[in-house]
Short mmCIF file of C-alpha atoms and ligand atoms in Angstrom, two decimals:
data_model
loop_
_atom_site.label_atom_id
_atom_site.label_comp_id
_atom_site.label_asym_id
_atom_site.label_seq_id
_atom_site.Cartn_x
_atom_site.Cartn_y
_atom_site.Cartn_z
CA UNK A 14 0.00 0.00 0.00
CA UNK A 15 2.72 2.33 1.13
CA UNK A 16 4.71 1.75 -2.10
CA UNK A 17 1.66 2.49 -4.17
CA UNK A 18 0.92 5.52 -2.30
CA UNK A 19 4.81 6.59 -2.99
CA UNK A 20 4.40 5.73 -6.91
CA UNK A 21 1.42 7.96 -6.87
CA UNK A 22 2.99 11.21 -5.82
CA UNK A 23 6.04 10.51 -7.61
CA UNK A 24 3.66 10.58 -10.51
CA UNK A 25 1.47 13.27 -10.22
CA UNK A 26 4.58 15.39 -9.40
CA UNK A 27 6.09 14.33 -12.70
CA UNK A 28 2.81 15.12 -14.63
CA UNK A 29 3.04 18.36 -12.82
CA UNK A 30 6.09 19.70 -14.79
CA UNK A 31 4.94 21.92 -17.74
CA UNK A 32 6.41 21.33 -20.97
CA UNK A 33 7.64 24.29 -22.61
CA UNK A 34 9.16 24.54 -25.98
CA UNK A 35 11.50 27.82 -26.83
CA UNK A 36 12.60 29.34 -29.80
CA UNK A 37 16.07 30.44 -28.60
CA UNK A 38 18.52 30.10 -26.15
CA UNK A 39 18.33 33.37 -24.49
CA UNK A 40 13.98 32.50 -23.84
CA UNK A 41 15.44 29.19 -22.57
CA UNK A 42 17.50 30.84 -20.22
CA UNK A 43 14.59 33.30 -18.41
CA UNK A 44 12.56 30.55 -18.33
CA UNK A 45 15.00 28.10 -16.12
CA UNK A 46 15.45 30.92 -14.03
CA UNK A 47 11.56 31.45 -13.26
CA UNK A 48 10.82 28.04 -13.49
CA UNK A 49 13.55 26.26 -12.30
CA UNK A 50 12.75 22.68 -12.05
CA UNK A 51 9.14 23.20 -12.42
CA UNK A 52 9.21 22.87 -16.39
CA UNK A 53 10.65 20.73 -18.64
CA UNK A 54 12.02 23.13 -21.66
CA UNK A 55 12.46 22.23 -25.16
CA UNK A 56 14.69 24.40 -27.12
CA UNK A 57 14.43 24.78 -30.69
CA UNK A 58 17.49 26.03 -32.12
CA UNK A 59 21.27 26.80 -31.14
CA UNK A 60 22.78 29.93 -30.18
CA UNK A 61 25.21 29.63 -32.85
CA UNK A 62 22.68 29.44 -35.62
CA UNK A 63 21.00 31.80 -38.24
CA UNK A 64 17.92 32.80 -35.91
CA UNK A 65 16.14 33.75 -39.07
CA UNK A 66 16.74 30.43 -40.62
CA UNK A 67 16.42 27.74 -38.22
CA UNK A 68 16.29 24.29 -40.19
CA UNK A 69 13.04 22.96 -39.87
CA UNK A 70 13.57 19.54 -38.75
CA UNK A 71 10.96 16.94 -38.21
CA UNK A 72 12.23 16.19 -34.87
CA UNK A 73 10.76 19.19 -33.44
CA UNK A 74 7.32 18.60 -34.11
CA UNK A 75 7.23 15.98 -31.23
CA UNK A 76 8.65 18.76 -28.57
CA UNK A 77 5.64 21.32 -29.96
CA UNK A 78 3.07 18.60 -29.87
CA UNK A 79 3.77 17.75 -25.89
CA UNK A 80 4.19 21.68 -25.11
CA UNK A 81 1.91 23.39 -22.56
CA UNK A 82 3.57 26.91 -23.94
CA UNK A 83 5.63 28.11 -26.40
CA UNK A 84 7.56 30.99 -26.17
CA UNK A 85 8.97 32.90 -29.10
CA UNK A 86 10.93 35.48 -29.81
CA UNK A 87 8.18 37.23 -32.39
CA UNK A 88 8.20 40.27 -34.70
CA UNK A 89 8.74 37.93 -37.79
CA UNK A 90 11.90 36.70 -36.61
CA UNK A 91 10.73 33.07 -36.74
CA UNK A 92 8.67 33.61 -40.27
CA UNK A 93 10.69 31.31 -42.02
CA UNK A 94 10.56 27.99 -39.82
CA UNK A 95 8.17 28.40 -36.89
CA UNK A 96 4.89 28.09 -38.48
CA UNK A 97 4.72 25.34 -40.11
CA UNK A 98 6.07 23.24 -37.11
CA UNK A 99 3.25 24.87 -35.09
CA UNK A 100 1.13 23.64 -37.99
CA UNK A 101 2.24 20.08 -37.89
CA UNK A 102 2.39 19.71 -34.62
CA UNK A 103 -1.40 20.33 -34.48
CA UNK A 104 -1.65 21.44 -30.78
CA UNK A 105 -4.34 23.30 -29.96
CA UNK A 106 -2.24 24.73 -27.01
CA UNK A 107 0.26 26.81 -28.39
CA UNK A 108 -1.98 28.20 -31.19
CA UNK A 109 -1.43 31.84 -32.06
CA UNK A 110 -4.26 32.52 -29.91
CA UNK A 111 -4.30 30.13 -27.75
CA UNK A 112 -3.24 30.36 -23.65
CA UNK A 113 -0.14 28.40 -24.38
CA UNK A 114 1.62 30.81 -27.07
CA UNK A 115 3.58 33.58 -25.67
CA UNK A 116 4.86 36.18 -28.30
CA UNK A 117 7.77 38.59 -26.41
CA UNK A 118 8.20 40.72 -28.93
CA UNK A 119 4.65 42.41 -27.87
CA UNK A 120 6.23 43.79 -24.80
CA UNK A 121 9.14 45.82 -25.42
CA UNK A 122 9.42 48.37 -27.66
CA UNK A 123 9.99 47.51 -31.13
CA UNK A 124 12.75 49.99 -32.88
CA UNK A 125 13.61 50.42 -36.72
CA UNK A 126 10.13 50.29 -37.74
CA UNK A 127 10.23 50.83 -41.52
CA UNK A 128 7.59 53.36 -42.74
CA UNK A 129 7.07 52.12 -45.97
CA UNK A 130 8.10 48.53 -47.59
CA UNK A 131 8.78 47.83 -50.90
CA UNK A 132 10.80 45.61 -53.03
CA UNK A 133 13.98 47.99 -53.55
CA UNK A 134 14.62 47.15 -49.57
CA UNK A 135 15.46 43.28 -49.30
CA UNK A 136 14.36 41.20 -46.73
CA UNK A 137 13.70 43.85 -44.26
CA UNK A 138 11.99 43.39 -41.17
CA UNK A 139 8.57 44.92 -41.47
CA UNK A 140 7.28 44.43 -37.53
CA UNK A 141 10.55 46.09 -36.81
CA UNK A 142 14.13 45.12 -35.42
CA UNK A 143 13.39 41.30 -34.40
CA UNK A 144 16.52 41.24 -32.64
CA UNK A 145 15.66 43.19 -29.09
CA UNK A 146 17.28 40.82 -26.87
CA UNK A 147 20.58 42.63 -27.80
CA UNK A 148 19.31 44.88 -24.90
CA UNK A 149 20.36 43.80 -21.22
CA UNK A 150 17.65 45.92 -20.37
CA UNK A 151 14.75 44.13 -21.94
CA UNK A 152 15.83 41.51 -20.04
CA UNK A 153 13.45 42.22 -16.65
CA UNK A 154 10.50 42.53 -18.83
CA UNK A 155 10.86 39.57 -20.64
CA UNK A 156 11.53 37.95 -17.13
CA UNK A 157 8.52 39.45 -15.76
CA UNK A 158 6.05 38.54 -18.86
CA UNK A 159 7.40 34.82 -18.38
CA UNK A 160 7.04 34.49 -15.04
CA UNK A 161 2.97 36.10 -15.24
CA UNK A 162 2.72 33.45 -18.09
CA UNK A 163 3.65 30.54 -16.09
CA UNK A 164 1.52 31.64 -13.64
CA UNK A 165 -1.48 31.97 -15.48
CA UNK A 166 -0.72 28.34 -16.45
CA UNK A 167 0.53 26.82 -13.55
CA UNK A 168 -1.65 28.90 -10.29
CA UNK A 169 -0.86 27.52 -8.11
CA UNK A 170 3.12 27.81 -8.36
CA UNK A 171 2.63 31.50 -8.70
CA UNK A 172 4.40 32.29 -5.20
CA UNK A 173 7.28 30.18 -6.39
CA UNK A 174 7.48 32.23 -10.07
CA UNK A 175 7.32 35.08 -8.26
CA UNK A 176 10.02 34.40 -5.70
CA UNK A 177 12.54 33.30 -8.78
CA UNK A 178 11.65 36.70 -10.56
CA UNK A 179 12.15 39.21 -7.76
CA UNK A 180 15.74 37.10 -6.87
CA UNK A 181 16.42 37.61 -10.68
CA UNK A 182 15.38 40.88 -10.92
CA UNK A 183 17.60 42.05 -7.48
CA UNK A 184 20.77 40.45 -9.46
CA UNK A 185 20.05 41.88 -12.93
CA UNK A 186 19.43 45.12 -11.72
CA UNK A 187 23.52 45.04 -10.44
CA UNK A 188 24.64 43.90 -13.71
CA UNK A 189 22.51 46.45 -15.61
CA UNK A 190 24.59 48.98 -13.07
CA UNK A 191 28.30 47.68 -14.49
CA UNK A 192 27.43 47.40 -17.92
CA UNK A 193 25.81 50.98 -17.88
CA UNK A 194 28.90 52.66 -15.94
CA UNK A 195 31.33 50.49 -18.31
CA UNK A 196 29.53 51.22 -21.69
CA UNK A 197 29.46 54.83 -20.94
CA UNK A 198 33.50 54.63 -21.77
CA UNK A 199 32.19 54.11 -25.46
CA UNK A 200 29.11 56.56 -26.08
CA UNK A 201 29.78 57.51 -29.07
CA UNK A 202 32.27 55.96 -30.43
CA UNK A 203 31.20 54.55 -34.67
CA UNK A 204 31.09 50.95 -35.75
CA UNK A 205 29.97 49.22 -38.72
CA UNK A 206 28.04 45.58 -38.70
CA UNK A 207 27.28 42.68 -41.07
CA UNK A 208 23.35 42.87 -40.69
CA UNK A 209 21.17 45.22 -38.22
CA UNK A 210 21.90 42.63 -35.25
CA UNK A 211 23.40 45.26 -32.26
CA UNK A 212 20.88 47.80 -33.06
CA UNK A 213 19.56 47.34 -29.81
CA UNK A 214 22.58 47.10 -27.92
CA UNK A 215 24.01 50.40 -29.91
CA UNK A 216 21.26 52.30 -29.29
CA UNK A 217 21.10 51.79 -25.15
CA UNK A 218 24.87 52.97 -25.33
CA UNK A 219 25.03 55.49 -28.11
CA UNK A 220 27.16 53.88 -30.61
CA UNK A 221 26.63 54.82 -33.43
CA UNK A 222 26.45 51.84 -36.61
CA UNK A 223 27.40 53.68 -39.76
CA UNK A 224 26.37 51.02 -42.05
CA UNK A 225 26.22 47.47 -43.10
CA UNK A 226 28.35 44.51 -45.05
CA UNK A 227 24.82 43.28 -46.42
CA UNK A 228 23.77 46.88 -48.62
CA UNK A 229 20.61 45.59 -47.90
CA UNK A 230 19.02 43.22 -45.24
CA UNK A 231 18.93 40.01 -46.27
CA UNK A 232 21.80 40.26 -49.22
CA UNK A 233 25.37 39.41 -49.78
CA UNK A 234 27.71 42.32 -49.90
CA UNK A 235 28.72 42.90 -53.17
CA UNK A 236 32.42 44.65 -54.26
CA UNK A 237 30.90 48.29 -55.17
CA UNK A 238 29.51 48.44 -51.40
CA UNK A 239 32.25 46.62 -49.83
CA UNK A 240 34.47 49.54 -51.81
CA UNK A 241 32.35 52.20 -50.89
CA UNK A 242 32.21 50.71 -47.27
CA UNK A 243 36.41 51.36 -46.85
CA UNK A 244 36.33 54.66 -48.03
CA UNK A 245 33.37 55.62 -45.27
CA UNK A 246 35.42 53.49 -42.26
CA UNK A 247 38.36 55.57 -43.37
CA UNK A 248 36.71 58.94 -43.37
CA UNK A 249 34.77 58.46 -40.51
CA UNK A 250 37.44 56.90 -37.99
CA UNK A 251 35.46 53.85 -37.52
CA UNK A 252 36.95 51.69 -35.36
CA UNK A 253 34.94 48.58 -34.69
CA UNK A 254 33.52 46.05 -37.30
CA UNK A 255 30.69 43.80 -35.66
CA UNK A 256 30.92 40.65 -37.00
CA UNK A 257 28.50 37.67 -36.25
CA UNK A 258 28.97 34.04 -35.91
CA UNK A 259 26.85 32.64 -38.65
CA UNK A 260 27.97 34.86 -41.52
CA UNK A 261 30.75 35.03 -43.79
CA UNK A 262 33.79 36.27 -42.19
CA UNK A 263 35.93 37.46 -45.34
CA UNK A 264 34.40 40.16 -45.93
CA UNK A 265 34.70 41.86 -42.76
CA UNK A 266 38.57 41.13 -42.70
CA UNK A 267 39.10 42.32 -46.12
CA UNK A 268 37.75 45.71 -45.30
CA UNK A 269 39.96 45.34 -41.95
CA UNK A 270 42.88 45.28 -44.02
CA UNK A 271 42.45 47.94 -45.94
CA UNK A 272 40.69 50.52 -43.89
CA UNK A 273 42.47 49.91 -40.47
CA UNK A 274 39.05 48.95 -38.63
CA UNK A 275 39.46 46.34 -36.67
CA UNK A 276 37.10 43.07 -36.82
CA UNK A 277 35.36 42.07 -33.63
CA UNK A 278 33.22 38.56 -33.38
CA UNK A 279 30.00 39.28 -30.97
CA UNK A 280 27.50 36.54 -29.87
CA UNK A 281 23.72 37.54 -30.83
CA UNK A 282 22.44 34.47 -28.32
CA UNK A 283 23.04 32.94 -25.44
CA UNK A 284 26.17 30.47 -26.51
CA UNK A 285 26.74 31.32 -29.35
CA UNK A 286 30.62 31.94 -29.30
CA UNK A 287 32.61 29.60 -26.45
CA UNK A 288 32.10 31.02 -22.75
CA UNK A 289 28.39 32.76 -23.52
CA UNK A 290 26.85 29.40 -21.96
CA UNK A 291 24.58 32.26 -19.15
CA UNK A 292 22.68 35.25 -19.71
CA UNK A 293 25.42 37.16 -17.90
CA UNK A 294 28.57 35.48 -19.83
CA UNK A 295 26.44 36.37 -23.05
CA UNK A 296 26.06 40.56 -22.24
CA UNK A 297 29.35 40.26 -20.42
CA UNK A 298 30.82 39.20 -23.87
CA UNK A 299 29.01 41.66 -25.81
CA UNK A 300 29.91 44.54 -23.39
CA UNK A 301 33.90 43.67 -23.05
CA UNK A 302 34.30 42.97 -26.67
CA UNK A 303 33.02 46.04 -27.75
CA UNK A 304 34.27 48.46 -25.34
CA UNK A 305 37.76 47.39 -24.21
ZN1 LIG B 20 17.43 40.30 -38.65
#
């Protein structure tokens, strides 16, 4: 009887986890640190990946299928693989409307909003910059919005969420004071990237991105730009080029070599170069290897 009894709880308390599924590392991160061991998390990509082209593989149909939530980044950034695993996976949980779908990009403020599209522009975001999370401080409001969704979902934890966010929020809130006093060694100073990635982290810290390897979102850099490019690092004493892990890297050295800008490799996710394993190694990265 007593061994039934035990079997019991240790059941119920392992149908109790929630099953998440997460579009990227950095959403995989906030949750584990509301949730702790109260969820069991699917991720669906790698830091070190294209976030706009995740390969759609099969296996992740089963993770969306068993998912009480899904939590994306939003603002189009998962256009071009997300729905049509949500499609296959045919759970009427984590439907666009449903309880279980959780959108962040509807709670921070959306920059580079484009005010008028057409086909002249490439592949440009429409919603706005998808890539906010460059941002340490969108960081407690993403926290916050995760930890009222798991609540909604999960009542009767809420005390526990809620403990787990105001802990996170107390130790954020000291980072957000170093990187601030740090970064403010840099305002101003001009850098070039490979697509609109940093925007968000150039903006907090008023750095200003001069212009882009792709000449347009979405498309290769071609010689005339690359030419044109040199000639703007060199007039405008440009002294950083942002480089990310998933593009070409030729480029970006070529114009190194002849414009005297140096090249600097930045994560855009949590692990996406070595040692960015934690939210904190990730912005710690981003912070010393731009202003050093
Ligand atoms: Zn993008």
């Amino acid at each position: 009887m007593r061994a039934l009894w035990i079997i019991l709880i240790f059941s119920t308390s392992l149908f109790a986890k929630l099953q998440i599924a997460v579009a990227y590392p950095y959403i995989e991160q906030l949750t584990k640190e509301i949730a702790k061991d109260k969820a069991e998390i699917t991720l669906l990509s790698q830091g070190n990946w294209d976030p706009h082209f995740v390969v759609p593989k099969p296996s992740l149909i089963s993770g969306l299928r068993d998912s009480d939530l899904l939590i994306l980044n939003g603002a189009s950034l998962e256009i071009g693989w997300l729905p049509p695993l949500i499609q296959r996976a045919n759970n009427p949980r984590i439907q666009t409307e449903a309880k279980g779908y959780l959108d962040l990009s509807k709670y921070v403020e959306l920059k580079d909003i484009p005010t008028h599209i057409d086909s002249s522009m490439g592949h440009v975001h429409k919603e706005g910059n998808p890539h906010f999370i460059l941002d340490p401080h969108n960081i407690i409001t993403l926290a916050e919005v995760i930890m009222i969704k798991l609540s909604v979902l999960d009542k009767e934890n809420y005390p526990f969420y809620k403990k787990n966010f105001e802990v996170f929020k107390t130790r954020w809130t000291k980072k957000l004071k170093i990187y601030d006093a740090k970064m403010k060694q840099c305002e101003g100073m001009k850098v070039v990237q490979y697509h609109e990635l940093f925007n968000y982290f150039l903006y907090r810290y008023k750095i200003k991105s001069l212009d882009n390897l792709e000449p347009l979102p979405g498309v290769k850099p071609n010689s005339k730009h690359t030419m044109d490019l040199i000639n703007k690092i060199r007039q405008n004493n440009v002294k950083l080029i942002l480089q990310d892990v998933y593009h070409e890297d030729i480029t970006a050295s070529f114009i190194a070599s002849k414009s005297g800008a140096k090249v600097v490799k930045l994560p855009h996710d949590v692990g996406a170069l070595k040692g960015t394993q934690t939210l904190e190694k990730f912005y710690d990265t981003l912070v010393g290897r731009i202003c050093n």
